[in-house]
Amino acid sequence: MTERTFVMVKPDATARGLSGEILARFERRGFNIVGLKKTVMTRAAAEEHYAEHRDKPFFAELVEFITSGPVVMLCVEGEGAIGASRTMMGATNPQDAAPGTIRGDYALDLGQNVIHGSDSPDSAARELGIHFAASELIG
Ligand code: DAT
Ligand code: MG
């Protein structure tokens, strides 16, 4: 099934100049990049984006980090885009992420793990709605 998902290159990765090669992995896989922008997330958007983690002990650190510098936001479209993007990203903790995955190839730190991707169809719709206007998605 053709799906759309929200993928984001996090501030650690943009600072390291990795956004191009991460984007290229999604293009090479065969996905269509229907939305793309570089921005600094507002605190309000970050708190909404990570609302499911509001009560976690790492929430403040998470919001601080994700708003600390530019992110590159993507809307990735294609067959099974939601699950396939998560598989490409690898485990949340880069220490557990397999080589060949994005986190397994580029990250070591749990907090600064290079990339975000929506974890379900509901999350994808919710997160795309937070970060993209319909007019910004070019199919
Ligand atoms: P994912 O990003 O793989 O969907 P998640 O939604 O559980 O993982 O967590 C969101 C982000 O929060 C994750 O990418 C890194 C950070 N995080 C998760 N668990 C953490 C922890 N125990 N300590 C610090 N940061 C954590
Ligand atoms: Mg998550």
Short mmCIF file of N, CA and C and ligand atoms in Angstrom, two decimals:
data_model
loop_
_atom_site.label_atom_id
_atom_site.label_comp_id
_atom_site.label_asym_id
_atom_site.label_seq_id
_atom_site.Cartn_x
_atom_site.Cartn_y
_atom_site.Cartn_z
N MET A 1 0.84 -1.20 0.00
CA MET A 1 0.00 0.00 0.00
C MET A 1 0.88 1.26 0.00
N THR A 2 0.55 2.20 -0.83
CA THR A 2 1.30 3.46 -0.83
C THR A 2 0.97 4.25 0.42
N GLU A 3 2.01 4.65 1.13
CA GLU A 3 1.85 5.41 2.37
C GLU A 3 2.71 6.67 2.33
N ARG A 4 2.37 7.59 3.20
CA ARG A 4 3.23 8.75 3.44
C ARG A 4 3.65 8.73 4.91
N THR A 5 4.91 9.05 5.17
CA THR A 5 5.39 9.09 6.54
C THR A 5 6.24 10.34 6.76
N PHE A 6 6.38 10.68 8.04
CA PHE A 6 7.18 11.84 8.42
C PHE A 6 8.55 11.38 8.89
N VAL A 7 9.57 11.86 8.21
CA VAL A 7 10.96 11.53 8.55
C VAL A 7 11.69 12.84 8.83
N MET A 8 12.55 12.83 9.83
CA MET A 8 13.26 14.06 10.18
C MET A 8 14.71 13.78 10.53
N VAL A 9 15.62 14.49 9.85
CA VAL A 9 17.03 14.46 10.18
C VAL A 9 17.22 15.41 11.36
N LYS A 10 17.74 14.87 12.47
CA LYS A 10 17.79 15.62 13.73
C LYS A 10 18.99 16.58 13.76
N PRO A 11 19.01 17.52 14.73
CA PRO A 11 20.05 18.56 14.75
C PRO A 11 21.48 18.03 14.82
N ASP A 12 21.70 16.88 15.47
CA ASP A 12 23.06 16.32 15.52
C ASP A 12 23.54 16.00 14.11
N ALA A 13 22.64 15.46 13.30
CA ALA A 13 23.01 15.04 11.95
C ALA A 13 23.15 16.22 10.99
N THR A 14 22.28 17.23 11.11
CA THR A 14 22.45 18.39 10.23
C THR A 14 23.77 19.10 10.56
N ALA A 15 24.12 19.15 11.87
CA ALA A 15 25.38 19.80 12.27
C ALA A 15 26.59 19.06 11.71
N ARG A 16 26.46 17.75 11.53
CA ARG A 16 27.56 16.94 11.01
C ARG A 16 27.56 16.85 9.49
N GLY A 17 26.62 17.55 8.85
CA GLY A 17 26.59 17.55 7.38
C GLY A 17 26.12 16.25 6.78
N LEU A 18 25.22 15.55 7.49
CA LEU A 18 24.77 14.23 7.03
C LEU A 18 23.41 14.24 6.35
N SER A 19 22.76 15.42 6.26
CA SER A 19 21.38 15.41 5.77
C SER A 19 21.31 14.93 4.32
N GLY A 20 22.26 15.30 3.49
CA GLY A 20 22.24 14.89 2.09
C GLY A 20 22.33 13.38 1.92
N GLU A 21 23.28 12.77 2.62
CA GLU A 21 23.41 11.32 2.43
C GLU A 21 22.27 10.54 3.04
N ILE A 22 21.67 11.09 4.10
CA ILE A 22 20.50 10.41 4.66
C ILE A 22 19.32 10.52 3.70
N LEU A 23 19.09 11.72 3.17
CA LEU A 23 18.04 11.90 2.16
C LEU A 23 18.26 10.97 0.97
N ALA A 24 19.52 10.85 0.54
CA ALA A 24 19.84 10.01 -0.62
C ALA A 24 19.45 8.55 -0.40
N ARG A 25 19.56 8.08 0.84
CA ARG A 25 19.19 6.68 1.11
C ARG A 25 17.71 6.45 0.81
N PHE A 26 16.87 7.44 1.14
CA PHE A 26 15.44 7.28 0.89
C PHE A 26 15.15 7.36 -0.62
N GLU A 27 15.85 8.24 -1.31
CA GLU A 27 15.68 8.31 -2.77
C GLU A 27 16.15 7.02 -3.44
N ARG A 28 17.31 6.55 -3.03
CA ARG A 28 17.85 5.32 -3.64
C ARG A 28 16.96 4.12 -3.39
N ARG A 29 16.30 4.12 -2.22
CA ARG A 29 15.41 3.00 -1.90
C ARG A 29 14.21 2.96 -2.84
N GLY A 30 13.93 4.10 -3.45
CA GLY A 30 12.82 4.17 -4.39
C GLY A 30 11.65 5.00 -3.91
N PHE A 31 11.82 5.63 -2.75
CA PHE A 31 10.74 6.47 -2.24
C PHE A 31 10.71 7.80 -2.97
N ASN A 32 9.52 8.39 -2.94
CA ASN A 32 9.29 9.70 -3.51
C ASN A 32 9.33 10.71 -2.35
N ILE A 33 10.17 11.73 -2.47
CA ILE A 33 10.23 12.77 -1.44
C ILE A 33 9.20 13.83 -1.81
N VAL A 34 8.06 13.79 -1.15
CA VAL A 34 6.98 14.71 -1.54
C VAL A 34 6.96 15.99 -0.70
N GLY A 35 7.74 16.02 0.37
CA GLY A 35 7.88 17.24 1.17
C GLY A 35 9.30 17.32 1.69
N LEU A 36 9.85 18.53 1.74
CA LEU A 36 11.24 18.70 2.17
C LEU A 36 11.46 20.13 2.65
N LYS A 37 11.90 20.27 3.90
CA LYS A 37 12.27 21.62 4.35
C LYS A 37 13.27 21.56 5.51
N LYS A 38 14.09 22.60 5.56
CA LYS A 38 15.02 22.78 6.68
C LYS A 38 14.45 23.89 7.56
N THR A 39 14.39 23.60 8.86
CA THR A 39 13.79 24.57 9.78
C THR A 39 14.32 24.33 11.18
N VAL A 40 14.11 25.29 12.06
CA VAL A 40 14.35 25.03 13.49
C VAL A 40 12.98 24.87 14.15
N MET A 41 12.76 23.73 14.77
CA MET A 41 11.45 23.46 15.35
C MET A 41 11.18 24.39 16.54
N THR A 42 9.98 24.93 16.60
CA THR A 42 9.61 25.73 17.78
C THR A 42 9.41 24.79 18.97
N ARG A 43 9.52 25.37 20.15
CA ARG A 43 9.28 24.58 21.37
C ARG A 43 7.86 24.00 21.36
N ALA A 44 6.89 24.81 20.93
CA ALA A 44 5.49 24.34 20.90
C ALA A 44 5.33 23.14 19.97
N ALA A 45 5.95 23.24 18.79
CA ALA A 45 5.85 22.12 17.84
C ALA A 45 6.56 20.89 18.39
N ALA A 46 7.70 21.10 19.05
CA ALA A 46 8.45 19.97 19.61
C ALA A 46 7.65 19.27 20.70
N GLU A 47 7.00 20.05 21.55
CA GLU A 47 6.21 19.45 22.63
C GLU A 47 5.01 18.69 22.08
N GLU A 48 4.43 19.22 21.00
CA GLU A 48 3.31 18.52 20.36
C GLU A 48 3.81 17.25 19.66
N HIS A 49 4.92 17.40 18.96
CA HIS A 49 5.50 16.25 18.23
C HIS A 49 5.78 15.09 19.18
N TYR A 50 6.37 15.39 20.32
CA TYR A 50 6.78 14.35 21.28
C TYR A 50 5.78 14.21 22.44
N ALA A 51 4.52 14.55 22.21
CA ALA A 51 3.51 14.53 23.29
C ALA A 51 3.42 13.18 23.99
N GLU A 52 3.61 12.09 23.25
CA GLU A 52 3.51 10.75 23.87
C GLU A 52 4.57 10.54 24.95
N HIS A 53 5.64 11.34 24.91
CA HIS A 53 6.74 11.18 25.87
C HIS A 53 6.70 12.23 26.99
N ARG A 54 5.60 12.97 27.09
CA ARG A 54 5.52 14.11 28.01
C ARG A 54 5.88 13.74 29.46
N ASP A 55 5.51 12.54 29.87
CA ASP A 55 5.74 12.15 31.27
C ASP A 55 7.05 11.39 31.48
N LYS A 56 7.83 11.24 30.43
CA LYS A 56 9.10 10.49 30.57
C LYS A 56 10.17 11.38 31.19
N PRO A 57 11.11 10.77 31.90
CA PRO A 57 12.17 11.57 32.55
C PRO A 57 13.07 12.30 31.55
N PHE A 58 13.12 11.83 30.31
CA PHE A 58 14.00 12.45 29.32
C PHE A 58 13.30 13.48 28.44
N PHE A 59 12.01 13.81 28.77
CA PHE A 59 11.24 14.70 27.90
C PHE A 59 11.89 16.08 27.73
N ALA A 60 12.31 16.69 28.84
CA ALA A 60 12.88 18.04 28.76
C ALA A 60 14.15 18.04 27.90
N GLU A 61 14.97 17.04 28.11
CA GLU A 61 16.22 16.90 27.32
C GLU A 61 15.90 16.69 25.83
N LEU A 62 14.85 15.92 25.58
CA LEU A 62 14.44 15.62 24.20
C LEU A 62 14.00 16.90 23.48
N VAL A 63 13.16 17.69 24.15
CA VAL A 63 12.66 18.94 23.55
C VAL A 63 13.83 19.92 23.37
N GLU A 64 14.69 19.99 24.37
CA GLU A 64 15.87 20.87 24.29
C GLU A 64 16.73 20.50 23.07
N PHE A 65 16.96 19.23 22.91
CA PHE A 65 17.81 18.76 21.81
C PHE A 65 17.16 19.02 20.44
N ILE A 66 15.89 18.68 20.31
CA ILE A 66 15.28 18.73 18.98
C ILE A 66 15.09 20.18 18.50
N THR A 67 15.08 21.13 19.48
CA THR A 67 14.96 22.55 19.12
C THR A 67 16.33 23.25 19.10
N SER A 68 17.40 22.51 19.28
CA SER A 68 18.72 23.11 19.47
C SER A 68 19.40 23.55 18.18
N GLY A 69 18.85 23.17 17.04
CA GLY A 69 19.46 23.53 15.77
C GLY A 69 18.56 23.09 14.64
N PRO A 70 19.02 23.29 13.40
CA PRO A 70 18.18 22.97 12.26
C PRO A 70 17.88 21.47 12.15
N VAL A 71 16.70 21.18 11.69
CA VAL A 71 16.30 19.83 11.31
C VAL A 71 15.92 19.85 9.83
N VAL A 72 16.01 18.70 9.18
CA VAL A 72 15.51 18.57 7.82
C VAL A 72 14.31 17.63 7.87
N MET A 73 13.16 18.19 7.51
CA MET A 73 11.90 17.43 7.57
C MET A 73 11.56 16.91 6.19
N LEU A 74 11.17 15.64 6.14
CA LEU A 74 10.78 15.00 4.89
C LEU A 74 9.40 14.40 5.02
N CYS A 75 8.65 14.45 3.94
CA CYS A 75 7.50 13.57 3.79
C CYS A 75 7.90 12.54 2.75
N VAL A 76 7.99 11.30 3.18
CA VAL A 76 8.46 10.19 2.34
C VAL A 76 7.25 9.37 1.92
N GLU A 77 7.11 9.16 0.61
CA GLU A 77 5.96 8.44 0.07
C GLU A 77 6.41 7.20 -0.68
N GLY A 78 5.65 6.12 -0.51
CA GLY A 78 5.92 4.93 -1.30
C GLY A 78 5.32 3.70 -0.65
N GLU A 79 5.54 2.57 -1.30
CA GLU A 79 5.02 1.29 -0.82
C GLU A 79 5.53 0.99 0.60
N GLY A 80 4.64 0.84 1.53
CA GLY A 80 5.03 0.49 2.89
C GLY A 80 5.98 1.48 3.53
N ALA A 81 5.85 2.75 3.20
CA ALA A 81 6.83 3.77 3.61
C ALA A 81 7.02 3.87 5.13
N ILE A 82 5.96 3.64 5.89
CA ILE A 82 6.06 3.83 7.34
C ILE A 82 6.96 2.77 7.96
N GLY A 83 6.65 1.51 7.71
CA GLY A 83 7.45 0.43 8.29
C GLY A 83 8.85 0.36 7.69
N ALA A 84 8.95 0.55 6.38
CA ALA A 84 10.26 0.46 5.72
C ALA A 84 11.20 1.57 6.21
N SER A 85 10.65 2.76 6.46
CA SER A 85 11.49 3.85 6.98
C SER A 85 12.02 3.51 8.36
N ARG A 86 11.16 2.93 9.19
CA ARG A 86 11.60 2.54 10.54
C ARG A 86 12.70 1.47 10.45
N THR A 87 12.54 0.54 9.53
CA THR A 87 13.57 -0.50 9.37
C THR A 87 14.89 0.11 8.90
N MET A 88 14.81 1.07 7.99
CA MET A 88 16.03 1.76 7.52
C MET A 88 16.72 2.52 8.65
N MET A 89 15.93 3.05 9.60
CA MET A 89 16.49 3.84 10.71
C MET A 89 17.25 2.98 11.70
N GLY A 90 16.75 1.78 11.98
CA GLY A 90 17.35 0.91 12.98
C GLY A 90 16.82 1.21 14.37
N ALA A 91 17.34 0.46 15.35
CA ALA A 91 16.85 0.54 16.72
C ALA A 91 17.02 1.94 17.30
N THR A 92 16.10 2.30 18.22
CA THR A 92 16.14 3.62 18.86
C THR A 92 17.50 3.89 19.50
N ASN A 93 18.02 2.89 20.23
CA ASN A 93 19.35 3.04 20.82
C ASN A 93 20.40 2.60 19.79
N PRO A 94 21.18 3.55 19.30
CA PRO A 94 22.15 3.22 18.24
C PRO A 94 23.11 2.10 18.62
N GLN A 95 23.30 1.90 19.92
CA GLN A 95 24.17 0.79 20.36
C GLN A 95 23.59 -0.55 19.92
N ASP A 96 22.26 -0.58 19.74
CA ASP A 96 21.58 -1.82 19.34
C ASP A 96 21.25 -1.84 17.85
N ALA A 97 21.54 -0.76 17.15
CA ALA A 97 21.14 -0.65 15.74
C ALA A 97 22.11 -1.41 14.85
N ALA A 98 21.56 -2.19 13.94
CA ALA A 98 22.39 -3.03 13.07
C ALA A 98 23.18 -2.17 12.08
N PRO A 99 24.41 -2.59 11.77
CA PRO A 99 25.15 -1.94 10.68
C PRO A 99 24.30 -1.99 9.41
N GLY A 100 24.38 -0.93 8.62
CA GLY A 100 23.54 -0.86 7.43
C GLY A 100 22.29 -0.04 7.65
N THR A 101 21.87 0.09 8.91
CA THR A 101 20.77 1.00 9.22
C THR A 101 21.37 2.40 9.42
N ILE A 102 20.51 3.40 9.36
CA ILE A 102 21.00 4.78 9.47
C ILE A 102 21.60 5.02 10.85
N ARG A 103 20.89 4.62 11.90
CA ARG A 103 21.45 4.80 13.24
C ARG A 103 22.67 3.90 13.44
N GLY A 104 22.63 2.71 12.88
CA GLY A 104 23.75 1.78 13.01
C GLY A 104 25.00 2.25 12.28
N ASP A 105 24.81 3.10 11.29
CA ASP A 105 25.96 3.60 10.53
C ASP A 105 26.44 4.97 11.00
N TYR A 106 25.56 5.77 11.65
CA TYR A 106 25.91 7.16 11.92
C TYR A 106 25.85 7.58 13.39
N ALA A 107 25.37 6.73 14.28
CA ALA A 107 25.11 7.22 15.64
C ALA A 107 25.60 6.25 16.71
N LEU A 108 25.85 6.80 17.88
CA LEU A 108 26.25 6.01 19.06
C LEU A 108 25.44 6.36 20.29
N ASP A 109 24.82 7.54 20.30
CA ASP A 109 24.20 8.09 21.51
C ASP A 109 22.68 7.96 21.45
N LEU A 110 22.08 7.45 22.52
CA LEU A 110 20.61 7.26 22.55
C LEU A 110 19.86 8.57 22.34
N GLY A 111 20.29 9.62 23.00
CA GLY A 111 19.59 10.90 22.88
C GLY A 111 19.77 11.52 21.50
N GLN A 112 20.97 11.41 20.97
CA GLN A 112 21.30 12.06 19.69
C GLN A 112 21.45 10.98 18.63
N ASN A 113 20.29 10.50 18.17
CA ASN A 113 20.30 9.32 17.30
C ASN A 113 19.91 9.62 15.86
N VAL A 114 20.21 10.83 15.41
CA VAL A 114 20.31 11.19 13.97
C VAL A 114 19.00 11.36 13.21
N ILE A 115 18.01 10.52 13.52
CA ILE A 115 16.82 10.52 12.65
C ILE A 115 15.57 10.15 13.43
N HIS A 116 14.44 10.72 12.98
CA HIS A 116 13.11 10.37 13.48
C HIS A 116 12.28 9.83 12.33
N GLY A 117 11.42 8.86 12.61
CA GLY A 117 10.43 8.41 11.64
C GLY A 117 9.16 8.00 12.34
N SER A 118 8.03 8.32 11.77
CA SER A 118 6.73 7.97 12.38
C SER A 118 6.64 6.45 12.56
N ASP A 119 6.00 6.05 13.68
CA ASP A 119 5.98 4.62 14.01
C ASP A 119 4.68 3.89 13.65
N SER A 120 3.71 4.60 13.08
CA SER A 120 2.42 3.96 12.73
C SER A 120 1.67 4.90 11.77
N PRO A 121 0.63 4.38 11.11
CA PRO A 121 -0.17 5.26 10.24
C PRO A 121 -0.78 6.45 11.00
N ASP A 122 -1.24 6.22 12.22
CA ASP A 122 -1.79 7.32 13.01
C ASP A 122 -0.72 8.37 13.32
N SER A 123 0.46 7.91 13.73
CA SER A 123 1.56 8.84 14.02
C SER A 123 1.96 9.61 12.77
N ALA A 124 2.02 8.92 11.64
CA ALA A 124 2.42 9.57 10.40
C ALA A 124 1.45 10.70 10.05
N ALA A 125 0.16 10.42 10.13
CA ALA A 125 -0.84 11.45 9.80
C ALA A 125 -0.75 12.61 10.79
N ARG A 126 -0.59 12.28 12.06
CA ARG A 126 -0.52 13.31 13.09
C ARG A 126 0.72 14.19 12.91
N GLU A 127 1.87 13.56 12.70
CA GLU A 127 3.12 14.30 12.61
C GLU A 127 3.21 15.10 11.31
N LEU A 128 2.73 14.53 10.21
CA LEU A 128 2.71 15.31 8.96
C LEU A 128 1.82 16.53 9.13
N GLY A 129 0.72 16.36 9.86
CA GLY A 129 -0.19 17.48 10.09
C GLY A 129 0.43 18.59 10.93
N ILE A 130 1.31 18.22 11.85
CA ILE A 130 1.99 19.23 12.68
C ILE A 130 2.98 20.02 11.84
N HIS A 131 3.72 19.35 10.98
CA HIS A 131 4.92 19.96 10.40
C HIS A 131 4.78 20.40 8.94
N PHE A 132 3.77 19.92 8.24
CA PHE A 132 3.60 20.30 6.83
C PHE A 132 2.18 20.78 6.58
N ALA A 133 2.07 21.83 5.78
CA ALA A 133 0.77 22.21 5.22
C ALA A 133 0.53 21.35 3.98
N ALA A 134 -0.72 21.08 3.68
CA ALA A 134 -1.04 20.25 2.50
C ALA A 134 -0.40 20.83 1.25
N SER A 135 -0.33 22.14 1.16
CA SER A 135 0.22 22.79 -0.04
C SER A 135 1.74 22.59 -0.16
N GLU A 136 2.39 22.13 0.91
CA GLU A 136 3.84 21.89 0.86
C GLU A 136 4.18 20.49 0.39
N LEU A 137 3.18 19.65 0.18
CA LEU A 137 3.43 18.27 -0.25
C LEU A 137 3.15 18.17 -1.75
N ILE A 138 4.23 17.87 -2.47
CA ILE A 138 4.16 17.86 -3.94
C ILE A 138 4.24 16.42 -4.41
N GLY A 139 3.11 15.83 -4.74
CA GLY A 139 3.05 14.40 -5.04
C GLY A 139 3.56 14.02 -6.40
P1 DAT B 1 12.03 6.39 18.22
O1 DAT B 1 12.71 7.71 17.92
O2 DAT B 1 12.86 5.22 17.76
O3 DAT B 1 10.62 6.34 17.75
P2 DAT B 1 10.97 6.82 20.89
O4 DAT B 1 9.76 7.36 20.24
O5 DAT B 1 10.80 5.76 21.94
O6 DAT B 1 12.01 6.25 19.81
O7 DAT B 1 11.79 8.00 21.59
C1 DAT B 1 11.90 9.26 20.96
C2 DAT B 1 13.30 9.77 21.11
O8 DAT B 1 13.57 10.02 22.50
C3 DAT B 1 14.38 8.76 20.70
O9 DAT B 1 14.66 8.84 19.32
C4 DAT B 1 15.55 9.17 21.54
C5 DAT B 1 14.92 9.70 22.80
N1 DAT B 1 14.90 8.69 23.86
C6 DAT B 1 14.17 7.56 23.89
N2 DAT B 1 14.37 6.87 25.02
C7 DAT B 1 15.27 7.60 25.74
C8 DAT B 1 15.91 7.44 27.01
N3 DAT B 1 15.65 6.38 27.79
N4 DAT B 1 16.80 8.39 27.40
C9 DAT B 1 17.05 9.47 26.64
N5 DAT B 1 16.49 9.69 25.44
C10 DAT B 1 15.62 8.77 24.99
MG MG B 2 8.98 7.41 18.36
#
